[in-house]
PDB file of C-alpha atoms in Angstrom:
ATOM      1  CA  UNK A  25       0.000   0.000   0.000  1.00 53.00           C
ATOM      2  CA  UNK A  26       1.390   3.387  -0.744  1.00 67.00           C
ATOM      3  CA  UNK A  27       1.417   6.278   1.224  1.00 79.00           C
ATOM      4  CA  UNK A  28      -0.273   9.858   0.059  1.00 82.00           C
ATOM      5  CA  UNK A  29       3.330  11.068  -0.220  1.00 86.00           C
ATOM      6  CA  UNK A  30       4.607   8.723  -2.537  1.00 84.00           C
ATOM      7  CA  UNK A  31       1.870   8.583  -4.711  1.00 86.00           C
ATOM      8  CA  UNK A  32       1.741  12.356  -4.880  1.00 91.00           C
ATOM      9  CA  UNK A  33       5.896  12.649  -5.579  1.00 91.00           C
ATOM     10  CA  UNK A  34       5.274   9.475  -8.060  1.00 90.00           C
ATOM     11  CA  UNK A  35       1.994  11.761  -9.632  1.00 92.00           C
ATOM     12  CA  UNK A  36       3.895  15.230  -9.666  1.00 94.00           C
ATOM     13  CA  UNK A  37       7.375  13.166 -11.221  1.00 94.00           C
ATOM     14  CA  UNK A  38       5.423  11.303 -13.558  1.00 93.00           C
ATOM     15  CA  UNK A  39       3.476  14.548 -14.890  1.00 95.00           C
ATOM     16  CA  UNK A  40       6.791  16.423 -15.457  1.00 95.00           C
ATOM     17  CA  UNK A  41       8.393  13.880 -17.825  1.00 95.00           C
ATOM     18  CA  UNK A  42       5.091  14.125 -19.269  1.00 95.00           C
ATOM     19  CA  UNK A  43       5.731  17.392 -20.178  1.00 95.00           C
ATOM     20  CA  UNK A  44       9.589  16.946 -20.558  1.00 95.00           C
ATOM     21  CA  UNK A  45       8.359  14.618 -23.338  1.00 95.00           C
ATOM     22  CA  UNK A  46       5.306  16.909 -25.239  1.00 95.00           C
ATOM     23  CA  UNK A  47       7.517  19.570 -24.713  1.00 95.00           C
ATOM     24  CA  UNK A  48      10.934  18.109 -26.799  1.00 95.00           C
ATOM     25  CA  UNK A  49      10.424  19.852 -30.041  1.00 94.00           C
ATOM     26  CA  UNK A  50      10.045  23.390 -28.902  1.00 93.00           C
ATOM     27  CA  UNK A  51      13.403  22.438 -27.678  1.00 93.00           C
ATOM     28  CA  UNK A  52      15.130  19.937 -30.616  1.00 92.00           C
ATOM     29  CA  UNK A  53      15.009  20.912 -34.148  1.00 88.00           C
ATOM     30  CA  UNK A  54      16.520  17.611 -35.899  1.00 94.00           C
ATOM     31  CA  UNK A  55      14.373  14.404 -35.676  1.00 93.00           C
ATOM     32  CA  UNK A  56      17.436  12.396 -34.233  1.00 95.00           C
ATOM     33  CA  UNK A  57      18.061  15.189 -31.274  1.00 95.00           C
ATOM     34  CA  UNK A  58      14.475  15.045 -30.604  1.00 94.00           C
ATOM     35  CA  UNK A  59      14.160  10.923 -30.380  1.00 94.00           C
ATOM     36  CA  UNK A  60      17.481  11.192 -28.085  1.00 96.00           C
ATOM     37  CA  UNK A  61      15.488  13.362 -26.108  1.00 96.00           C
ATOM     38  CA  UNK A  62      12.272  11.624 -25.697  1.00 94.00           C
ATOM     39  CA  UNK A  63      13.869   8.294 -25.239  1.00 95.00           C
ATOM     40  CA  UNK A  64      15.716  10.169 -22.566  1.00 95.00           C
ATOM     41  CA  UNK A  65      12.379  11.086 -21.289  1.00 94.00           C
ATOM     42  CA  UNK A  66      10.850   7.652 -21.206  1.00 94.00           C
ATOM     43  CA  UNK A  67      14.052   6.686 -19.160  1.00 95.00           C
ATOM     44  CA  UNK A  68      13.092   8.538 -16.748  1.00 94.00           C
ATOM     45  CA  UNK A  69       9.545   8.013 -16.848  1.00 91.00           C
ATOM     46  CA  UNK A  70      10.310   4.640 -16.470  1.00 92.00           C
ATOM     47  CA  UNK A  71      12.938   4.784 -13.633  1.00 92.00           C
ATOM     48  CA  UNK A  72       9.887   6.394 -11.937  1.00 89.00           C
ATOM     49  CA  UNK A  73       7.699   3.931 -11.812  1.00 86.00           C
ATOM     50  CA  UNK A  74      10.022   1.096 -10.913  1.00 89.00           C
ATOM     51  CA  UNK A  75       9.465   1.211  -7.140  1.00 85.00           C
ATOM     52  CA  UNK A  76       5.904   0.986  -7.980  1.00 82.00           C
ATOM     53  CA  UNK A  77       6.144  -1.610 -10.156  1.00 83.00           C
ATOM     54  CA  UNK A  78       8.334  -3.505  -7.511  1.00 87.00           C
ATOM     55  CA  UNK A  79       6.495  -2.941  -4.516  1.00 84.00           C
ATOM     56  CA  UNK A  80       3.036  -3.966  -6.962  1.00 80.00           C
ATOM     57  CA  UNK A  81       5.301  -7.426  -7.927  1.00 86.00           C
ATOM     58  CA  UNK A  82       5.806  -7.938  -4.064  1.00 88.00           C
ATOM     59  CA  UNK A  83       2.483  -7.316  -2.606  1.00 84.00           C
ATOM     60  CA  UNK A  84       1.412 -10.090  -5.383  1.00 82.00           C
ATOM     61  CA  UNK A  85       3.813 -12.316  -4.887  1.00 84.00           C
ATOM     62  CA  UNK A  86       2.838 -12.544  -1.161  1.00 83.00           C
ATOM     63  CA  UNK A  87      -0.803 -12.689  -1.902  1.00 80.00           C
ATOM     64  CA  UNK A  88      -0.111 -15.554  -3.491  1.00 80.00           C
ATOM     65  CA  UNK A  89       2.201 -17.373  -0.963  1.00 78.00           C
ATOM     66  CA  UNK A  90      -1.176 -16.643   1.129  1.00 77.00           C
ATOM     67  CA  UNK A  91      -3.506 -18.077  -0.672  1.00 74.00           C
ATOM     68  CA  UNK A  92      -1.419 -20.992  -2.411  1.00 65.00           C
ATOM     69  CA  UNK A  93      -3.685 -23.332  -0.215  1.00 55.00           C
ATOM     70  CA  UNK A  94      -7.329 -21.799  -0.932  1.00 54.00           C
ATOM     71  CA  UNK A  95      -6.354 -22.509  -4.712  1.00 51.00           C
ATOM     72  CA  UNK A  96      -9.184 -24.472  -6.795  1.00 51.00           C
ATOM     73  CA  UNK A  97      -9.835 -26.391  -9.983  1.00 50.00           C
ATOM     74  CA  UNK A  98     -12.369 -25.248 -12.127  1.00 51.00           C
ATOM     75  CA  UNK A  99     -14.927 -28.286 -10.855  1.00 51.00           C
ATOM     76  CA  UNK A 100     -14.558 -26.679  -7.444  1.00 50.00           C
ATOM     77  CA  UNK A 101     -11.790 -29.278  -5.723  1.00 51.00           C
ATOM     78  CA  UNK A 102      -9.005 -28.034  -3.879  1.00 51.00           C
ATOM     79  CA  UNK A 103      -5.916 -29.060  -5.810  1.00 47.00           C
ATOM     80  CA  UNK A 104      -5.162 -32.023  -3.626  1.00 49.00           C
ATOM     81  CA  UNK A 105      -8.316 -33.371  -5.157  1.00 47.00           C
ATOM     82  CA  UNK A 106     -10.858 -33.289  -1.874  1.00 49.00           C
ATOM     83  CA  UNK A 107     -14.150 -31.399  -2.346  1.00 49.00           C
ATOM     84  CA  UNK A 108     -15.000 -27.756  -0.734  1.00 50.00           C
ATOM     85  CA  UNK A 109     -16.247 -27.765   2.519  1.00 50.00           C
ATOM     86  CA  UNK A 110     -16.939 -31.452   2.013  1.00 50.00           C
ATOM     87  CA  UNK A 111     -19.625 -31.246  -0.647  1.00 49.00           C
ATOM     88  CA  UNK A 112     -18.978 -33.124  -3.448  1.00 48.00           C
ATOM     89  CA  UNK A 113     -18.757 -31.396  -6.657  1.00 46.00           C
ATOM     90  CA  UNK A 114     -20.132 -32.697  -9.873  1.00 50.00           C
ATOM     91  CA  UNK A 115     -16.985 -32.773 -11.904  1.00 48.00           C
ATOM     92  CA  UNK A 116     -19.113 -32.719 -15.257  1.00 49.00           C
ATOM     93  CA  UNK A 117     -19.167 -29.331 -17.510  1.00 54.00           C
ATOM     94  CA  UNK A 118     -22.385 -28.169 -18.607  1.00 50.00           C
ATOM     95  CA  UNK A 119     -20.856 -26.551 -21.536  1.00 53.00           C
ATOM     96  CA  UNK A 120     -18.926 -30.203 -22.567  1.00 58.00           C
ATOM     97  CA  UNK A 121     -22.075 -32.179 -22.580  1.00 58.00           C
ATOM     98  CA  UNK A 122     -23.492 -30.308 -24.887  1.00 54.00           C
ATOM     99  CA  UNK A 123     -20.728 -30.473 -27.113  1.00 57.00           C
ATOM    100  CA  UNK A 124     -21.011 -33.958 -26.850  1.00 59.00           C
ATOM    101  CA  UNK A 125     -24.498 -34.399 -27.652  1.00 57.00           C
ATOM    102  CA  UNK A 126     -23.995 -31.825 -30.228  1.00 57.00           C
ATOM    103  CA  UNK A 127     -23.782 -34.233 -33.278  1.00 58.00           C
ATOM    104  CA  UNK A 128     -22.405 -37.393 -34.040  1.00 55.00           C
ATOM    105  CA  UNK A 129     -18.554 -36.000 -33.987  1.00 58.00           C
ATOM    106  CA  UNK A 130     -16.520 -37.026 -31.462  1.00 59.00           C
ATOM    107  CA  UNK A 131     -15.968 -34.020 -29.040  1.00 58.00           C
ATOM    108  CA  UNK A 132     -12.293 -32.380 -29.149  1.00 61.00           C
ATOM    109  CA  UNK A 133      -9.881 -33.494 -26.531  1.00 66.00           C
ATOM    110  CA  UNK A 134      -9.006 -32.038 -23.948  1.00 65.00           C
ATOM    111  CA  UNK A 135      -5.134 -31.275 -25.032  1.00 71.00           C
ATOM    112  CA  UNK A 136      -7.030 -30.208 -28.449  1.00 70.00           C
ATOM    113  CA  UNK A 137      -8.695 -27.192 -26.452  1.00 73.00           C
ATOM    114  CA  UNK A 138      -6.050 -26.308 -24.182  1.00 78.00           C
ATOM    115  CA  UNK A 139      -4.210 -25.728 -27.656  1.00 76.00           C
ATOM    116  CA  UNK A 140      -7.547 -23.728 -28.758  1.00 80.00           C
ATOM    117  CA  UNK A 141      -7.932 -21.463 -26.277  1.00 85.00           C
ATOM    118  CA  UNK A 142      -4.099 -20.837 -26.159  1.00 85.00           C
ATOM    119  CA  UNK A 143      -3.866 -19.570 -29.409  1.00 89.00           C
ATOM    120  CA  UNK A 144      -7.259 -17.650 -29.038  1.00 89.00           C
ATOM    121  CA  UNK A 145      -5.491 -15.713 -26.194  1.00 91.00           C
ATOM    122  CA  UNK A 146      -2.327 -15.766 -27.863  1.00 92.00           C
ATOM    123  CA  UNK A 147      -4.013 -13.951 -31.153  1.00 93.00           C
ATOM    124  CA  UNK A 148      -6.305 -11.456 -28.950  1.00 94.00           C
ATOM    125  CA  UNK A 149      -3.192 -10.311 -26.947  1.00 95.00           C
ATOM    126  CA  UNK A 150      -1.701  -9.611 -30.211  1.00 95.00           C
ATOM    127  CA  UNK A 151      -4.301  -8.065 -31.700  1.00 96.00           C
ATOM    128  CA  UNK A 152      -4.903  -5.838 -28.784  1.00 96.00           C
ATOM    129  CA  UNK A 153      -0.812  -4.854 -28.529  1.00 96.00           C
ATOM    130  CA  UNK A 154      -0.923  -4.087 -32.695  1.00 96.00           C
ATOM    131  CA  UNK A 155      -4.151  -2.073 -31.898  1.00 96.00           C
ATOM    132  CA  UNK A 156      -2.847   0.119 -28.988  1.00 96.00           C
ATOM    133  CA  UNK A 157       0.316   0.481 -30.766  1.00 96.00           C
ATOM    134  CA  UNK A 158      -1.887   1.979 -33.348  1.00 97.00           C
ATOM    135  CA  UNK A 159      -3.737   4.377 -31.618  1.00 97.00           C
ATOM    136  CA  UNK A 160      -0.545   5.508 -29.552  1.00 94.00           C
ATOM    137  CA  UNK A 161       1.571   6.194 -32.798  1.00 94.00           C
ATOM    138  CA  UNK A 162      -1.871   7.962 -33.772  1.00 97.00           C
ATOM    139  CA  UNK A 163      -2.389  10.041 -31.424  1.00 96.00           C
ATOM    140  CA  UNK A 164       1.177  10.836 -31.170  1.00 93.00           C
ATOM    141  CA  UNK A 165       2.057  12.254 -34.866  1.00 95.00           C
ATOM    142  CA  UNK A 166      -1.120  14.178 -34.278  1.00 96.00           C
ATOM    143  CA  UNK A 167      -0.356  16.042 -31.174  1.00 95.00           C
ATOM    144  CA  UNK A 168       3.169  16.319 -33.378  1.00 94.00           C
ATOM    145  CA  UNK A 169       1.540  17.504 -36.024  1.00 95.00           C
ATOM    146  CA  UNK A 170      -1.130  20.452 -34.268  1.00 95.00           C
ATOM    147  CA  UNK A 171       1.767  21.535 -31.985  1.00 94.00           C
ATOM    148  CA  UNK A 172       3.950  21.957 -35.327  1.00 94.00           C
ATOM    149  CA  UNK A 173       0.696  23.620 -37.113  1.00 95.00           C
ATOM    150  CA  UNK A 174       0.354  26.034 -33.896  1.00 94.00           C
ATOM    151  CA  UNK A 175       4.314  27.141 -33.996  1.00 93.00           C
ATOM    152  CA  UNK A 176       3.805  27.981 -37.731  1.00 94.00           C
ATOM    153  CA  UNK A 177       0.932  29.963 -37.061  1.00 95.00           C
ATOM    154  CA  UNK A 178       3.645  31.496 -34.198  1.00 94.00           C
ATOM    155  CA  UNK A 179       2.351  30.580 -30.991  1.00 93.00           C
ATOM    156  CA  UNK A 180       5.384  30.031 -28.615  1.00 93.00           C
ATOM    157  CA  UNK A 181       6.034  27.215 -27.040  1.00 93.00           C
ATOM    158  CA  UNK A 182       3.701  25.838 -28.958  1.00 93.00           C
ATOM    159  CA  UNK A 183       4.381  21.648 -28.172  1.00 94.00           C
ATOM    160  CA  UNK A 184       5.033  22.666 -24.396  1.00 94.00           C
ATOM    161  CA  UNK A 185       1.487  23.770 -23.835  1.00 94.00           C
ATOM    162  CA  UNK A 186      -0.308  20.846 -25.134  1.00 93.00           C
ATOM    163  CA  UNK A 187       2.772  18.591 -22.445  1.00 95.00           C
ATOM    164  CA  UNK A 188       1.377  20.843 -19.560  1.00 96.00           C
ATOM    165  CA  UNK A 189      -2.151  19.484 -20.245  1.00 96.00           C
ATOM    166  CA  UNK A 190      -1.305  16.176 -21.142  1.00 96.00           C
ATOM    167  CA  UNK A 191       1.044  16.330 -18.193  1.00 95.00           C
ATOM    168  CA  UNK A 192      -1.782  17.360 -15.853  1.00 96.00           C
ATOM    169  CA  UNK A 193      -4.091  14.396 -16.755  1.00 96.00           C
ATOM    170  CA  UNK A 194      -1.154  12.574 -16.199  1.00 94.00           C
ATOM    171  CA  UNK A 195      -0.312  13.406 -12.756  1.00 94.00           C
ATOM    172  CA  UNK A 196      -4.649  13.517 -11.601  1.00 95.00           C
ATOM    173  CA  UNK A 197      -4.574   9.695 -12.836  1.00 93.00           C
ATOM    174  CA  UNK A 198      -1.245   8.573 -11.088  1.00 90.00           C
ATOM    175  CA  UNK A 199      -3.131  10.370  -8.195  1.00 90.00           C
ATOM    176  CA  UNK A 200      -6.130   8.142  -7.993  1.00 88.00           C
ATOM    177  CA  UNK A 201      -5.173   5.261  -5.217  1.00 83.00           C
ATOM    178  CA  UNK A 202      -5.723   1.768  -6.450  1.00 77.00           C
ATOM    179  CA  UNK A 203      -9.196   0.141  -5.887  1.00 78.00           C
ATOM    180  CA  UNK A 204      -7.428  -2.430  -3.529  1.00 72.00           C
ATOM    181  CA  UNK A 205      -5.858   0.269  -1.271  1.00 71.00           C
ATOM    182  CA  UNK A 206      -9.358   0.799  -0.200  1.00 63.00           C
ATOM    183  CA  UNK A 207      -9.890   3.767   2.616  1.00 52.00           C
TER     184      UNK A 207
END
């Protein structure tokens, strides 16, 4: 659980490489300066949320050492194989019976849909990454490309004003405590 102070030092340091970032080619002309820059930027965006990311990893590896023995199978049985709270659970699947009965094909093995639903996940995680790697190099050439449009028109510091916003949002949604710090 973090403390108001830390999450508002990790909101307020996480909002200024925000900006740092947005704000890059009001202060790089050439395209490699500027990519030095903002990789510079996502350093130390990065290096900022490593103690979060390592107190998160500990806090879940302990849950888990905690509740390694209230574990379950899908049919309900602890993994040693005895029933909860000694009720016997049917070990049956609805949703396998009526694949069975489904027509005169044999139903798929077991090792047949653990390979299914594998790949299923393994495609919709992919799809999802190329998707928000989409919309992210999206939304970044246009912010590029209305800061550039606003410097033309000569507003100053044109790129910087759009990283103090985007900066902002930033830091109120670092801000918001996690639903399982509960108050």
């Amino acid at each position: 659980m973090t403390t108001a102070r830390a999450r508002t030092t990790t909101a307020l340091l996480t909002g200024l490489t925000t900006v740092a970032y947005y704000a890059v080619p009001d202060v790089a002309r050439t395209r490699t300066t500027r990519g030095w820059l903002k990789a510079a930027c996502v350093a130390a965006g990065a290096a900022v949320a490593v103690p979060d990311a390592r107190q998160a990893w500990t806090e879940l590896q302990a849950r888990r050492r905690r509740t390694a023995g209230e574990a379950t199978n899908f049919d309900g049985r602890r993994f040693d194989g005895t029933a909860l709270d000694g009720i016997p659970v049917a070990t049956e699947n609805l949703a396998q019976s009526v694949l069975d009965n489904a027509g005169d094909a044999p139903a798929p093995s077991a090792d047949a849909r653990t390979v299914a639903r594998g790949t299923a996940v393994v495609v919709a995680f992919a799809v999802a990454l190329a998707g928000s790697v989409a919309v992210t190099v999206a939304f970044e050439r246009w912010v590029f490309r209305r800061g550039e449009a606003h410097a033309a028109a000569g507003v100053r510091l044109a790129h910087t004003r759009t990283g103090l916003v985007l900066g902002a949002l930033t830091a109120a949604g670092a801000l918001i405590p996690d639903p399982s710090e509960g108050r």
